[in-house]
Coordinates of C-alpha atoms in Angstrom, one line a residue:
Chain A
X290 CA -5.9 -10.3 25.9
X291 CA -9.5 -9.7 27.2
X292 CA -9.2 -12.5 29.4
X293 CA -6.2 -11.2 30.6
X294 CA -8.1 -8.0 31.6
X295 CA -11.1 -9.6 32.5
X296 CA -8.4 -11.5 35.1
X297 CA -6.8 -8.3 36.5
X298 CA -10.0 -6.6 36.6
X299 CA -11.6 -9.1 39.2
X300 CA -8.4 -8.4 41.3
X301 CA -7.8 -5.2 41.4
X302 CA -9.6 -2.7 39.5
X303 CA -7.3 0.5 39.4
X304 CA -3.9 -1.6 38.6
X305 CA -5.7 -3.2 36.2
X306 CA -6.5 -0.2 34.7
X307 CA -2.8 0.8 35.2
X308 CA -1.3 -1.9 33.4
X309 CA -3.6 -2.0 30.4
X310 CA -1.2 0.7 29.2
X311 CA 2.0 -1.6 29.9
X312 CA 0.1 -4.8 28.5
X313 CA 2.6 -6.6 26.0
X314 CA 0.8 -7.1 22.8
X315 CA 2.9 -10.9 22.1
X316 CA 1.4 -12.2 25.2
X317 CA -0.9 -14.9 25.4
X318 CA -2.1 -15.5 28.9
X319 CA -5.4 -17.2 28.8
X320 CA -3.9 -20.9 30.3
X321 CA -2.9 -19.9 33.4
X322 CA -4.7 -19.1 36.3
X323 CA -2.6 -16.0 37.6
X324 CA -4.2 -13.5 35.2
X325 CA -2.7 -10.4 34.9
X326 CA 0.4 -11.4 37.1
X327 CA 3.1 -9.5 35.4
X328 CA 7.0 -10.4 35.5
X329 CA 9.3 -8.1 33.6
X330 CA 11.6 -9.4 30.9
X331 CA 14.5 -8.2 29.5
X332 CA 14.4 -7.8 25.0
X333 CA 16.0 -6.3 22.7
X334 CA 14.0 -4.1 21.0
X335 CA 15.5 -3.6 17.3
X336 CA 16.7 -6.9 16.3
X337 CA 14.6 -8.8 14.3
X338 CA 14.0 -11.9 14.3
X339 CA 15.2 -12.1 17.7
X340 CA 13.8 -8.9 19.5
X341 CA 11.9 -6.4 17.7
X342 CA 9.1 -3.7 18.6
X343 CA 7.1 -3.1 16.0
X344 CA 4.4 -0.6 17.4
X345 CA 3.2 -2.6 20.2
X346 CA 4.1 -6.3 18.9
X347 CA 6.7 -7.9 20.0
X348 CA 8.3 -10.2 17.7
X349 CA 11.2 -12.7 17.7
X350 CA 12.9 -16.2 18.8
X351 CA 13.9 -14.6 22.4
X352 CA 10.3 -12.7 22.6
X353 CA 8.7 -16.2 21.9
X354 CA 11.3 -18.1 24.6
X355 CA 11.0 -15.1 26.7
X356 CA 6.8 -15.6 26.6
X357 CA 7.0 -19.6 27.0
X358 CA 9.1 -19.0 29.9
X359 CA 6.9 -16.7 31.6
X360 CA 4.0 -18.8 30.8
X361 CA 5.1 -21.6 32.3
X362 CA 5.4 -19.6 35.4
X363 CA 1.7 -18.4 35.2
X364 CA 2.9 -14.9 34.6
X365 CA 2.4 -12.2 31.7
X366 CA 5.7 -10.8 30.5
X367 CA 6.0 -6.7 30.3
X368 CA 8.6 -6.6 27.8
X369 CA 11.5 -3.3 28.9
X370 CA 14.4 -2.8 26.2
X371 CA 17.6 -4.1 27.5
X372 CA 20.7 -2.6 25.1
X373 CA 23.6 -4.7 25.4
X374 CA 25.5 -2.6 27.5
X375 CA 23.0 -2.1 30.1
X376 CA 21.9 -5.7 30.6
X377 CA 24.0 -6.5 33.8
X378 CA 22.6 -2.5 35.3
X379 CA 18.9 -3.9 34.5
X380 CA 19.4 -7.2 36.4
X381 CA 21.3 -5.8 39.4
X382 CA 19.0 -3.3 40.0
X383 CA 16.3 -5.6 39.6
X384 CA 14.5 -3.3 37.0
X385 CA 13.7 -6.9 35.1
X386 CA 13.4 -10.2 36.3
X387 CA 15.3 -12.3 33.7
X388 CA 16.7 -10.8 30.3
X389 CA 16.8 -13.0 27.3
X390 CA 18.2 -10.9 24.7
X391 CA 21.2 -13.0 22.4
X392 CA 23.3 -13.1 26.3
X393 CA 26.6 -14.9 25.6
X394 CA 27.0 -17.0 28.7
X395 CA 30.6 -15.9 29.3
X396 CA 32.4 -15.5 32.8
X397 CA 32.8 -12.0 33.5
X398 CA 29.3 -11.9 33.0
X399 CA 28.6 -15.3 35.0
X400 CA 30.8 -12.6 38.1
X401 CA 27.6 -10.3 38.7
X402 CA 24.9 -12.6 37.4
X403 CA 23.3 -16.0 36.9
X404 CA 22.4 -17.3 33.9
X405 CA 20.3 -20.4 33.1
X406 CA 20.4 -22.2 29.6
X407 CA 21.7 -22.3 27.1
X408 CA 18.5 -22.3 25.2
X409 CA 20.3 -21.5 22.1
X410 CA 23.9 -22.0 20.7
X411 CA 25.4 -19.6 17.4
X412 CA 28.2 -18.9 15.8
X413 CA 30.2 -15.9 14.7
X414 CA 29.1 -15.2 10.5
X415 CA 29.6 -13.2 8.5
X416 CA 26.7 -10.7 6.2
X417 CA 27.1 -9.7 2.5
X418 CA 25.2 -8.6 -0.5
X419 CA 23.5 -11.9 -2.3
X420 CA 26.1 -11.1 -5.6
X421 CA 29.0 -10.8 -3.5
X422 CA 32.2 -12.4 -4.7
X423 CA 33.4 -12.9 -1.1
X424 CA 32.4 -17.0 -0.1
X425 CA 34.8 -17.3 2.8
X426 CA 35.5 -15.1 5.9
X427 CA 39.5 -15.3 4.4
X428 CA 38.7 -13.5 1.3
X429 CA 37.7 -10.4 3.7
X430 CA 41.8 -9.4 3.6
X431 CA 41.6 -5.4 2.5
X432 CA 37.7 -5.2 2.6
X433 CA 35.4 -3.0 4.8
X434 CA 33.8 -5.1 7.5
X435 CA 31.0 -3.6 9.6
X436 CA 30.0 -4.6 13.4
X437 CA 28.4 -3.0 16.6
X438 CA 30.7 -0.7 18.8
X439 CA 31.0 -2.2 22.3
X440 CA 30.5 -5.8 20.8
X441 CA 33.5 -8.0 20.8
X442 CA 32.7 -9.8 17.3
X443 CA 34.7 -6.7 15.4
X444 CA 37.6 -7.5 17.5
X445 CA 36.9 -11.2 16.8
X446 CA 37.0 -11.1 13.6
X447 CA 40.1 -8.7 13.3
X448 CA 42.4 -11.0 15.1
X449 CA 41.4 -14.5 13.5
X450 CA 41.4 -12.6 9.9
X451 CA 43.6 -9.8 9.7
X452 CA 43.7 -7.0 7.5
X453 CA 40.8 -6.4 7.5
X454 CA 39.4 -2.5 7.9
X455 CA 36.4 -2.1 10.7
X456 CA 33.7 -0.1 10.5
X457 CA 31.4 0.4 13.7
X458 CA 28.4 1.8 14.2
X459 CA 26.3 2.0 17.1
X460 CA 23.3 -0.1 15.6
X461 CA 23.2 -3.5 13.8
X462 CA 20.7 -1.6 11.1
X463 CA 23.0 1.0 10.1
X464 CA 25.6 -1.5 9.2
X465 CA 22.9 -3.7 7.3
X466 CA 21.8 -0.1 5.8
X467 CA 25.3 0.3 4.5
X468 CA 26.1 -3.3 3.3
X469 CA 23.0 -3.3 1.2
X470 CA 24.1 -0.1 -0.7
X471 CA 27.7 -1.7 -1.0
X472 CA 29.4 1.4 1.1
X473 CA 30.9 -1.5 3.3
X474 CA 31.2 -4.9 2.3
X475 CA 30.4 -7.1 5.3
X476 CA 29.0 -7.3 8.5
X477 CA 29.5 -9.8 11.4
X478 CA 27.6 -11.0 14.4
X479 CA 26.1 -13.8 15.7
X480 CA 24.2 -15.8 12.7
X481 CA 21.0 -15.5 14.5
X482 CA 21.4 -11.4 14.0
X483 CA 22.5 -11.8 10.8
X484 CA 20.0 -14.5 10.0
X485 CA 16.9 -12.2 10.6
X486 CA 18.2 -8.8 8.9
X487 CA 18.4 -11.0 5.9
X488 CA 14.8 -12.0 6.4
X489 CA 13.9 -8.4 7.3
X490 CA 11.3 -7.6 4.4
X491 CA 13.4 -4.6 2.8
X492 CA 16.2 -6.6 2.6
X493 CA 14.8 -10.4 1.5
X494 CA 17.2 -11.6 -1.5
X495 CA 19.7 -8.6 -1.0
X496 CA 21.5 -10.0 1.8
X497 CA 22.7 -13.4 2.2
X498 CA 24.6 -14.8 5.4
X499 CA 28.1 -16.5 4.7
X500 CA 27.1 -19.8 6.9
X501 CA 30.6 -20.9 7.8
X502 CA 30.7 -19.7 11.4
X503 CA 33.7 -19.3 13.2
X504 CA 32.6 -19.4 17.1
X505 CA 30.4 -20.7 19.5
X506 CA 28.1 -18.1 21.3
X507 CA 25.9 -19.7 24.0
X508 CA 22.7 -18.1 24.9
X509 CA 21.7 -17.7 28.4
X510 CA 19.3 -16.5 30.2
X511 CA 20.2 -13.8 32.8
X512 CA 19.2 -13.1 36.2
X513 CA 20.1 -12.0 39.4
X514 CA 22.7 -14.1 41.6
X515 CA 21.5 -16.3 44.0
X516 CA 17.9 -16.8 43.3
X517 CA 18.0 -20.1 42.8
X518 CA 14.0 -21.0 42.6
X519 CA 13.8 -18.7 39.6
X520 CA 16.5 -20.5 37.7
X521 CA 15.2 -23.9 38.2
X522 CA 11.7 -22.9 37.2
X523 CA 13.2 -20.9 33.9
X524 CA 15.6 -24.1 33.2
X525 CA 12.3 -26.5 33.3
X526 CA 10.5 -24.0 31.0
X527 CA 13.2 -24.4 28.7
X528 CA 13.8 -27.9 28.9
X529 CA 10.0 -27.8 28.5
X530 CA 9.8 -25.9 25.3
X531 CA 12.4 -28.0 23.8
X532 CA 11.1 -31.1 24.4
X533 CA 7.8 -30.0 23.2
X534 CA 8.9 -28.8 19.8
X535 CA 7.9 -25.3 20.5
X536 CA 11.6 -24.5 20.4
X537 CA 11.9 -25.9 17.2
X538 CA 8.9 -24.0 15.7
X539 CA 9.8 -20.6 17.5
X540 CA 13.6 -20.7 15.5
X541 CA 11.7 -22.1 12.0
X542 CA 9.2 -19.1 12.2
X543 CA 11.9 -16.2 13.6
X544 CA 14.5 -16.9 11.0
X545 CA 14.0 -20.0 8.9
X546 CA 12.7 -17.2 6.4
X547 CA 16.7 -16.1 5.8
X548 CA 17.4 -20.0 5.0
X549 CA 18.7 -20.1 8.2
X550 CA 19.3 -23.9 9.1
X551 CA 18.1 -25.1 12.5
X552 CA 20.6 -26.2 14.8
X553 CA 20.2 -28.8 17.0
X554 CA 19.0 -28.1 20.6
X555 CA 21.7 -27.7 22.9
X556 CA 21.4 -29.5 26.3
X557 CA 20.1 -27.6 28.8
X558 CA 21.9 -28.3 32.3
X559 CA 19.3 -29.6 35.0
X560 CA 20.4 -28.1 37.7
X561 CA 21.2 -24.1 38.7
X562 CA 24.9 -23.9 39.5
Chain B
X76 CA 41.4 -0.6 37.9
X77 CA 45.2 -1.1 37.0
X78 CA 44.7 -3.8 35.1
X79 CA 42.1 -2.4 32.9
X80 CA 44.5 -0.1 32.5
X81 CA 46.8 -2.9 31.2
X82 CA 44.9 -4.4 29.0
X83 CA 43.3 -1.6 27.2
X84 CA 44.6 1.7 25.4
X85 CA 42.8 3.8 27.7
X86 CA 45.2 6.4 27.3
X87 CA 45.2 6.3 23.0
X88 CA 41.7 6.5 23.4
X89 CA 41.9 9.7 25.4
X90 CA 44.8 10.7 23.2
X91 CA 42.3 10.2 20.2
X92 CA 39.7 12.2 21.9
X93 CA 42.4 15.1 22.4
X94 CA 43.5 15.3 18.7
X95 CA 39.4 15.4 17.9
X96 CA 39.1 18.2 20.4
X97 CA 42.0 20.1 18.9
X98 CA 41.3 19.5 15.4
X99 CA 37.8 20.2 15.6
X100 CA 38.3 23.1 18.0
X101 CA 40.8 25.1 15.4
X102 CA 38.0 24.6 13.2
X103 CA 35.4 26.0 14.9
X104 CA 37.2 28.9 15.8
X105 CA 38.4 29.7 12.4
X106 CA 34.9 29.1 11.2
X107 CA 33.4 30.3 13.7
X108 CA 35.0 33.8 13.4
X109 CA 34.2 33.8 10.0
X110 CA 30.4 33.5 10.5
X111 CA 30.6 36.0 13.4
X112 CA 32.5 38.6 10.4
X113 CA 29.3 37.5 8.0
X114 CA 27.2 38.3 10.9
X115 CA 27.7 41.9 11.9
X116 CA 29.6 43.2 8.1
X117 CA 26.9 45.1 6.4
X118 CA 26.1 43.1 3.2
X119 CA 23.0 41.5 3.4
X120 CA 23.9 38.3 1.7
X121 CA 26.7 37.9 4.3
X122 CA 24.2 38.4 6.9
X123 CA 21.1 36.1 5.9
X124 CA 24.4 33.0 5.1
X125 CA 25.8 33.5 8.5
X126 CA 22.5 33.8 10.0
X127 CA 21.1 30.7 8.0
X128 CA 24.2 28.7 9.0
X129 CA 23.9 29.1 13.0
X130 CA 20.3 28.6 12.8
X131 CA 20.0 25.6 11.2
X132 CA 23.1 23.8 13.0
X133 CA 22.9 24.8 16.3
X134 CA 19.3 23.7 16.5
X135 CA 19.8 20.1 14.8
X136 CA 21.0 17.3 17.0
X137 CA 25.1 16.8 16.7
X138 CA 24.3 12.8 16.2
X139 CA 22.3 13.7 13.3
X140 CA 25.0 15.7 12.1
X141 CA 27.6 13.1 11.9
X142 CA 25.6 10.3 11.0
X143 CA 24.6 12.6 8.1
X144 CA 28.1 12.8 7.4
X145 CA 28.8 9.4 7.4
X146 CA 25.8 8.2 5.6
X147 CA 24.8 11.0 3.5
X148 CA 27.8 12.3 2.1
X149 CA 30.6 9.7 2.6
X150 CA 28.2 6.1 1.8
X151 CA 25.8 7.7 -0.5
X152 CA 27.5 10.3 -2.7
X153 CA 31.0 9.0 -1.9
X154 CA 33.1 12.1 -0.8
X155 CA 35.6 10.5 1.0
X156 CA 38.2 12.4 2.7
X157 CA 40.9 9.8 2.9
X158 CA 43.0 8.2 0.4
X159 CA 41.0 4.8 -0.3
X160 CA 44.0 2.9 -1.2
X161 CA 45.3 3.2 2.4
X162 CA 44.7 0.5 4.4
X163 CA 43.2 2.6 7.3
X164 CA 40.9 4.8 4.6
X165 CA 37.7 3.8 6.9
X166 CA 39.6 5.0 10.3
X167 CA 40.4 8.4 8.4
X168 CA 37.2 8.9 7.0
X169 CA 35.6 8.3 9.7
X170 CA 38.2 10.7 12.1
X171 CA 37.7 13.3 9.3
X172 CA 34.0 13.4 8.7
X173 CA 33.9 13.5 12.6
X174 CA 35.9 16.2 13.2
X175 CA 34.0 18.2 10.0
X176 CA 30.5 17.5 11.6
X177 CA 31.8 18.3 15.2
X178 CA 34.0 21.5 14.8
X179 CA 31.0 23.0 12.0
X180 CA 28.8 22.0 14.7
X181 CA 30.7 24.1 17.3
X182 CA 31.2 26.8 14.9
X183 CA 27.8 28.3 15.4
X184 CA 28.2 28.0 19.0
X185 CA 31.5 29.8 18.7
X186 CA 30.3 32.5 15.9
X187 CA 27.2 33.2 19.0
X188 CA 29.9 33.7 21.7
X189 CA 32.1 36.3 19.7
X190 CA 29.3 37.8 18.6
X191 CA 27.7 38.5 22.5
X192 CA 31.5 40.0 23.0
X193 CA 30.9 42.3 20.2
X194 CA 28.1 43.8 21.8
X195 CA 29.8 44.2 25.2
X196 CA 31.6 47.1 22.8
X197 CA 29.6 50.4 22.9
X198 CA 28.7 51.4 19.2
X199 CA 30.2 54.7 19.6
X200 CA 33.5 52.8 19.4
X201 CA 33.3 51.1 15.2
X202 CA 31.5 54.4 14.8
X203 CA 34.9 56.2 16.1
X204 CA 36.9 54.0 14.1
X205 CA 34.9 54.3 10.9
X206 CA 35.1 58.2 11.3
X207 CA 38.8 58.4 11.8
X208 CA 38.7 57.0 8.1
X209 CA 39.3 53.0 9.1
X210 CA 37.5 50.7 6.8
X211 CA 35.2 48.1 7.9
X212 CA 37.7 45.2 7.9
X213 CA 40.4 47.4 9.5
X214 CA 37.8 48.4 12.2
X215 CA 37.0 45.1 13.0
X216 CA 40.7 43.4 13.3
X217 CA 42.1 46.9 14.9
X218 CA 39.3 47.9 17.5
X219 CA 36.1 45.2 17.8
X220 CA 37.4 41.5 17.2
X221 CA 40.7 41.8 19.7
X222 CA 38.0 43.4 22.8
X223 CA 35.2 40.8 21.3
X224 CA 37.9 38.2 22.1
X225 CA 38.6 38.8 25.5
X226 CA 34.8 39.6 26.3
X227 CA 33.9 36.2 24.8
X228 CA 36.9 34.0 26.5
X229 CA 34.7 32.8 29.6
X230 CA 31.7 31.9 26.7
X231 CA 34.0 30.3 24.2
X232 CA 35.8 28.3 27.2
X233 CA 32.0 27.0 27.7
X234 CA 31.9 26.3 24.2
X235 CA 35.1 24.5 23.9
X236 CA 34.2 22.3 27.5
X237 CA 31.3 21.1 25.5
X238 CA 32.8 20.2 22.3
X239 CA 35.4 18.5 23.9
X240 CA 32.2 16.1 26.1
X241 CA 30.5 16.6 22.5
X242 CA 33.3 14.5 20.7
X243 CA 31.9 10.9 22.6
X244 CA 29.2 11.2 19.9
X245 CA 32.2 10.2 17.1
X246 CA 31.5 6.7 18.7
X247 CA 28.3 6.5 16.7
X248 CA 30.9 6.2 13.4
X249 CA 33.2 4.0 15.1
X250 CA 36.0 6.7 15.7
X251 CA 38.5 5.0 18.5
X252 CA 37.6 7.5 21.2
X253 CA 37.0 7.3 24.8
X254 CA 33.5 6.7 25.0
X255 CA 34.1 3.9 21.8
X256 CA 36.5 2.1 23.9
X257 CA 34.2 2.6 27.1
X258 CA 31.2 0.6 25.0
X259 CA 33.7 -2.5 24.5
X260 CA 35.6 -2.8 28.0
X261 CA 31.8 -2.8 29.9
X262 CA 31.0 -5.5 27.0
X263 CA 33.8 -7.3 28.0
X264 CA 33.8 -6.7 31.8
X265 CA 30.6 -6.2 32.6
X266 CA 32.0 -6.6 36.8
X267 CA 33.7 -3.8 36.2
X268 CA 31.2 -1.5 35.1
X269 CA 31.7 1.5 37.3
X270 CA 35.3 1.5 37.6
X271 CA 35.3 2.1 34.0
X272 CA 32.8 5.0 34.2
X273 CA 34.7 6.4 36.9
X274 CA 37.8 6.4 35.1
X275 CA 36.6 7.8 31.7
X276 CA 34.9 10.8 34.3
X277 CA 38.3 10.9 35.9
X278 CA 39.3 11.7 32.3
X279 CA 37.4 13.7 31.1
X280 CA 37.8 15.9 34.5
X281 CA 41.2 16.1 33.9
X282 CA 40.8 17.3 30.1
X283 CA 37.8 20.1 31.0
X284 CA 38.5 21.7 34.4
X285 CA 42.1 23.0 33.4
X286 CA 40.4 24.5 30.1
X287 CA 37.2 26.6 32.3
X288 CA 39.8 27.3 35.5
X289 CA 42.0 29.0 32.8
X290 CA 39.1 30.6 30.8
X291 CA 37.8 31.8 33.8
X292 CA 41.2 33.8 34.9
X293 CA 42.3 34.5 31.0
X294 CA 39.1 36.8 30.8
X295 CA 39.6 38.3 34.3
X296 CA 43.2 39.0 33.0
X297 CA 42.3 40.4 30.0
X298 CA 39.2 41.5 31.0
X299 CA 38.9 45.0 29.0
X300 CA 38.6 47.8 31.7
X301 CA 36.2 50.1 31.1

């Protein structure tokens, strides 16, 4: 960090003084020679083990992709919250450079953006309580299942296993809130999500994730259209940090904790469609 | 646009939206009457509960409210409101506790707009009643509430435009309205995003404008000539 400053400081004084407010505290930007060259990057900011603001730390497996990416592209990433609804507005209106924040590569989305990766691939699971009697997604028939509102993985779920009752909220932690008191007795999203509220500290040994997913969610990262020297230099990143074994590292420290096993790396296309 | 249209219940969600807006609107009424009653009868204990009661919940967020509801008194202590051997018990609940939180929410709102009508009626007028040998309830249901009423239409059509916007915040429980079914479609057609806003605005347009065009010439109608 204080070479970071030091960096700025010998370029311009005042923004350095400016930014020191904005300065993400997960960066590590000693390597390369831009200094305090910052690029904004789309997170989420209240899923752990993925994207998580605590204070001013950013933790996570997309905060640590997000960071290598940057990295690689001398730059320091300034970390803005992208909620999932407002992840295409942020990239349109060029309020972040590139989001990675668990972005299904799908093709309404692939209409008003570009996507590089995938850097990871999940799976639909599903959440309960560690003494749960329910094994299987099919033993969910007449039980309270919880998910996001505005997330398809409710719907999902309700049309490959019906009868079951949904519950949404508008956060992932009220639904984890509620499973662990046994109000509601599932919840389902990606693995990964579910993977680190089960390592989440207040709920380590309460929860446990089914590990039987039912889907295949492929993680992107987005940006806008056309800007095709961008994507290739966040594809090599990621090609980079796989190859390297950072990739492997980053998803063993974000949620091996939950027992999470990690997958294999997917294949990163080489070129930028 | 059509074929959003097609392919989601835009409509049931509004429908949703108006049965929230009614139910929760007869209840604020009726409550809030009630409260206005406590308000301005003369027993101190009345006064200090209805006072108490609009204090506290018109100055606390409505999202607090009904995520109070939903985790504080249907998760933790278990009052449910629906029959749990139904196979939509969660939907009800949740439609329920939402339309509880919203229309007691209102309530105070509605109990402060009767209550400015009342003083829009000179004093000399309960003190009339009360001397021509009227009791206090008769006074109030003969000669203040009915020209409170029409003195308070152009507030309480305010009130009622802003509980009806207020009911998106029953998305935060997962009850099917408009602005529930708006999250999903602009996760699902994220091309498409302000088509979808305009249409919910087209909606809600539709719903509100009616409501304050008729408030506005119900109380020049009934205004109470003086």
């Amino acid at each position: 960090m204080t070479i970071a400053r030091k960096g700025a400081a010998t370029a311009v004084a005042t923004i350095a003084a400016l930014s020191l407010a904005a300065c993400g505290g997960g960066s590590s930007d000693s390597g390369s020679g831009g200094g305090g060259d910052k690029i904004n990057v789309g997170i989420k900011f209240d899923q752990p083990g993925l994207g998580l603001k605590e204070g001013a730390k950013y933790t996570g497996f997309d905060v640590d992709v997000a960071t290598y990416v940057a990295k690689e592209m001398g730059k320091t990433p300034n970390f803005v919250e992208s909620v999932s609804s407002q992840r295409e507005t942020l990239i349109k209106t060029g309020k972040v450079d590139y989001i990675v924040a668990t972005y299904s590569m799908n093709d309404k989305r692939k209409a008003v953006i570009d996507f590089a990766g995938p850097y990871f691939v999940a799976g639909q699971d599903v959440l309960v309580k560690s003494d749960s009697t329910i094994a299987s997604p099919e033993q969910m028939k007449g039980k309270k299942m919880c998910s996001v509102k505005g997330s398809t993985s409710a719907t999902t779920f309700a049309e490959k296993f019906p009868g079951v009752q949904l519950q949404q909220y508008d956060t992932y932690s009220k639904c984890a809130e509620a499973v662990s008191t046994g109000a509601i007795d599932a919840m389902t999203t990606d693995d990964t999500i579910l993977a680190g509220y089960a390592s989440q500290s207040q709920y380590k040994g309460k929860l446990k994730v089914l590990g039987k997913p039912f889907s295949e969610e492929n993680y992107g990262i987005g940006m806008k259209q056309g800007n095709k020297e961008l994507c290739t230099k966040i594809t090599a990143a990621v090609t980079k940090m796989i190859s390297s074994g950072e990739w492997q590292k980053a998803v063993e420290k974000n949620l091996g904790p939950a027992g999470y096993k990690t997958p294999t790396a997917p294949t990163v296309p080489s070129t930028c469609e | 646009m059509g074929d959003l249209l097609a392919r989601y219940d835009i409509l049931g969600a509004f429908l949703m939206t108006i049965k929230i807006s009614l139910a929760a609107g007869l209840l604020a009424l009726v409550l809030g009457t009630l409260l206005a009653v406590f308000r301005l009868s003369p027993v101190p204990v009345l006064r200090a509960f209805g006072s108490t009661y609009v204090n506290l919940v018109r100055n606390t967020p409505l999202t607090l409210l009904v995520t109070f509801a939903q985790f504080g008194l249907l998760s933790l202590l278990n009052w449910h409101l629906a029959n749990q051997s139904s196979p939509t018990s969660v939907a009800d609940d949740n439609f329920r506790w939402g339309v509880l939180a919203l229309g007691g929410y209102t309530a105070a709102f509605v109990c402060e707009a009767l209550r400015s009508g009342v003083n829009t009626i000179p004093v000399g007028q309960a003190e009339a009643a009360r001397s021509i040998g009227l009791t206090f309830t008769q006074t109030l249901r003969e000669v203040v509430l009915p020209q409170a009423f029409r003195a308070s239409i152009a507030p309480l059509g305010s009130t009622f435009i802003a509980m009806i916007k207020n009911s998106t915040v029953l998305s935060v429980i997962g009850v099917a309205e408009i602005a529930f079914l708006q999250s999903r479609i602009i996760d699902e057609n994220a091309d498409q995003l302000y088509t979808i806003m305009a249409i919910v605005a087209l909606g809600f347009v539709i719903l509100t404008l009616p409501l304050g065009m008729g408030a506005t010439a119900l109380s020049k109608r009934l205004a109470v000539k003086r």
